CSV table of C-alpha atoms in Angstrom, one decimal:
chain,number,residue,atom,x,y,z
A,1,MET,CA,-49.9,103.9,91.5
A,2,LYS,CA,-50.1,105.5,94.9
A,3,ASN,CA,-47.2,107.9,94.5
A,4,HIS,CA,-47.9,109.0,90.9
A,5,THR,CA,-47.4,112.7,91.5
A,6,ALA,CA,-44.1,112.2,93.4
A,7,ARG,CA,-42.8,109.9,90.7
A,8,LEU,CA,-43.8,112.2,87.9
A,9,LEU,CA,-42.0,115.1,89.5
A,10,LEU,CA,-39.0,113.0,90.5
A,11,ASN,CA,-38.6,111.9,86.9
A,12,ASN,CA,-38.5,115.6,85.9
A,13,TRP,CA,-36.0,116.6,88.6
A,14,VAL,CA,-33.0,117.1,86.3
A,15,HIS,CA,-35.2,118.8,83.7
A,16,TYR,CA,-36.4,121.3,86.3
A,17,GLU,CA,-32.9,122.1,87.4
A,18,LYS,CA,-31.3,122.4,83.9
A,19,ASN,CA,-34.1,124.4,82.4
A,20,ILE,CA,-35.5,126.5,85.2
A,21,GLU,CA,-35.2,129.7,83.2
A,22,GLU,CA,-37.1,128.3,80.2
A,23,LEU,CA,-39.8,126.3,81.9
A,24,ARG,CA,-43.4,126.9,80.8
A,25,PRO,CA,-45.7,128.3,83.5
A,26,HIS,CA,-47.3,125.0,84.5
A,27,ASP,CA,-43.8,123.3,84.6
A,28,LEU,CA,-42.5,126.1,86.7
A,29,GLU,CA,-45.4,125.6,89.1
A,30,ASN,CA,-44.7,121.9,89.2
A,31,ALA,CA,-41.0,122.6,89.9
A,32,LYS,CA,-42.0,124.9,92.8
A,33,ILE,CA,-44.3,122.2,94.2
A,34,PHE,CA,-41.7,119.5,93.8
A,35,PHE,CA,-38.9,121.5,95.5
A,36,ALA,CA,-41.2,122.7,98.3
A,37,GLY,CA,-42.1,119.0,99.0
A,38,LEU,CA,-38.5,117.9,98.7
A,39,GLN,CA,-37.5,120.5,101.4
A,40,LYS,CA,-39.9,118.8,103.9
A,41,LEU,CA,-38.0,115.5,103.6
A,42,THR,CA,-35.2,114.4,105.8
A,43,GLN,CA,-31.7,114.8,104.4
A,44,GLU,CA,-31.4,111.0,104.2
A,45,GLU,CA,-34.6,110.8,102.1
A,46,GLN,CA,-33.5,113.6,99.8
A,47,ILE,CA,-30.1,111.9,99.3
A,48,PHE,CA,-31.8,108.5,98.7
A,49,LEU,CA,-34.1,109.9,96.1
A,50,ALA,CA,-31.4,112.0,94.4
A,51,SER,CA,-29.2,108.9,94.0
A,52,LYS,CA,-32.0,107.3,92.0
A,53,TYR,CA,-33.7,110.1,90.2
A,54,ARG,CA,-30.8,112.6,89.8
A,55,PRO,CA,-27.8,110.4,88.8
A,56,ALA,CA,-24.4,112.0,88.2
A,57,ARG,CA,-23.9,110.5,84.8
A,58,GLY,CA,-27.3,111.6,83.5
A,59,LYS,CA,-28.7,108.1,82.8
A,60,ARG,CA,-31.2,106.6,85.2
A,61,ILE,CA,-29.9,103.6,87.1
A,62,SER,CA,-32.0,100.5,87.6
A,63,ASP,CA,-33.2,99.5,91.1
A,64,LYS,CA,-31.2,96.3,90.8
A,65,TYR,CA,-28.0,98.2,90.4
A,66,MET,CA,-28.9,100.8,93.0
A,67,ALA,CA,-29.5,98.0,95.5
A,68,PHE,CA,-26.2,96.4,94.6
A,69,SER,CA,-24.3,99.7,95.0
A,70,LYS,CA,-25.9,100.3,98.4
A,71,ARG,CA,-25.2,96.8,99.5
A,72,MET,CA,-28.9,96.1,100.1
A,73,PRO,CA,-31.2,93.3,99.1
A,74,LEU,CA,-33.3,94.4,96.1
A,75,GLU,CA,-36.6,94.1,98.0
A,76,ALA,CA,-35.3,96.2,100.9
A,77,TYR,CA,-34.1,98.8,98.4
A,78,LYS,CA,-37.5,98.9,96.7
A,79,GLN,CA,-39.3,99.2,100.0
A,80,ARG,CA,-37.1,102.1,101.1
A,81,LYS,CA,-37.6,103.8,97.7
A,82,VAL,CA,-41.4,103.5,98.1
A,83,GLU,CA,-41.2,104.9,101.7
A,84,CYS,CA,-39.2,108.0,100.4
A,85,GLU,CA,-41.6,108.5,97.5
A,86,THR,CA,-44.5,108.3,99.9
A,87,ALA,CA,-43.0,110.8,102.2
A,88,LEU,CA,-42.5,113.1,99.2
A,89,GLN,CA,-46.1,112.5,98.0
A,90,ASN,CA,-47.4,113.4,101.4
A,91,ALA,CA,-45.3,116.5,101.5
A,92,ILE,CA,-46.5,117.6,98.1
A,93,MET,CA,-50.1,117.0,99.0
A,94,LYS,CA,-49.7,118.9,102.3
A,95,TYR,CA,-48.2,121.8,100.3
A,96,CYS,CA,-51.1,121.7,97.8
A,97,GLU,CA,-53.6,121.7,100.7
A,98,GLU,CA,-51.9,124.7,102.3
A,99,ASN,CA,-51.9,126.5,99.0
A,100,GLU,CA,-55.4,125.8,97.8
A,101,ASN,CA,-55.2,128.1,94.8
A,102,ILE,CA,-52.8,125.8,93.0
A,103,ALA,CA,-54.8,122.6,93.0
A,104,ASP,CA,-56.4,123.1,89.6
A,105,GLU,CA,-53.1,124.0,88.0
A,106,VAL,CA,-51.5,120.9,89.5
A,107,ILE,CA,-54.2,118.7,88.1
A,108,ALA,CA,-53.9,120.3,84.6
A,109,ALA,CA,-50.1,120.1,84.6
A,110,MET,CA,-50.0,116.5,85.9
A,111,ARG,CA,-52.6,115.4,83.3
A,112,TYR,CA,-54.3,113.1,85.8
A,113,SER,CA,-56.3,110.3,84.5
A,114,HIS,CA,-59.6,109.5,86.2
A,115,GLU,CA,-58.1,106.3,87.5
A,116,MET,CA,-55.2,108.1,89.2
A,117,LEU,CA,-57.4,110.7,90.6
A,118,ALA,CA,-59.8,108.1,91.9
A,119,LYS,CA,-57.0,106.4,93.8
A,120,ASP,CA,-55.6,109.5,95.4
A,121,ARG,CA,-58.1,110.6,98.1
A,122,LEU,CA,-56.2,113.7,99.1
A,123,LEU,CA,-55.9,115.0,95.6
A,124,ARG,CA,-59.5,114.2,94.9
A,125,LYS,CA,-60.5,116.1,98.0
A,126,ALA,CA,-58.3,119.1,97.0
A,127,VAL,CA,-59.8,119.2,93.4
A,128,LYS,CA,-63.4,119.0,94.7
A,129,ARG,CA,-62.7,121.7,97.3
A,130,TYR,CA,-61.1,124.0,94.7
A,131,CYS,CA,-63.9,123.5,92.1
A,132,THR,CA,-66.6,124.1,94.8
A,133,GLU,CA,-65.0,127.2,96.1
A,134,ASN,CA,-64.6,128.6,92.6
A,135,ASN,CA,-68.1,127.6,91.6
A,136,ASN,CA,-66.6,125.5,88.8
A,137,ARG,CA,-67.4,121.9,87.9
A,138,PRO,CA,-65.4,121.0,84.8
A,139,ASP,CA,-66.7,118.0,82.9
A,140,LYS,CA,-63.3,116.4,83.4
A,141,PHE,CA,-64.0,116.0,87.1
A,142,LYS,CA,-67.8,115.6,87.0
A,143,TYR,CA,-67.6,112.1,88.6
A,144,LEU,CA,-66.4,113.7,91.8
A,145,TRP,CA,-69.9,114.8,92.6
A,146,LYS,CA,-71.7,111.5,91.9
């Protein structure tokens, strides 16, 4: 899953907004990262993602129904959704790189599996940089130095 971080944060969008005052510290950090990334998207990308992940009625809507409501072929809708998620993923990673001190918190909060981390080059690089700079090599990420 190339856009795992973006999808995880998108799936928590409504939770972040409704519970912003009661969020645990790592959830609050995730919310900050998410909204910082979201601000870097175009208005069209924000609206597109909001229509999917922040529905008015509270229930998530299927891709098939979203494509129908937007009068798009299903495959075209899915492609556009992936493009918007990728834009968000890139914005999130750029934010994390610019704010190096949050990389470890992001990893812990996202509960990355080795497979996801192995597939995400930018995130892997950020984790390795953070651990090296802080003279910390947690067992969880020991395979990064092999």
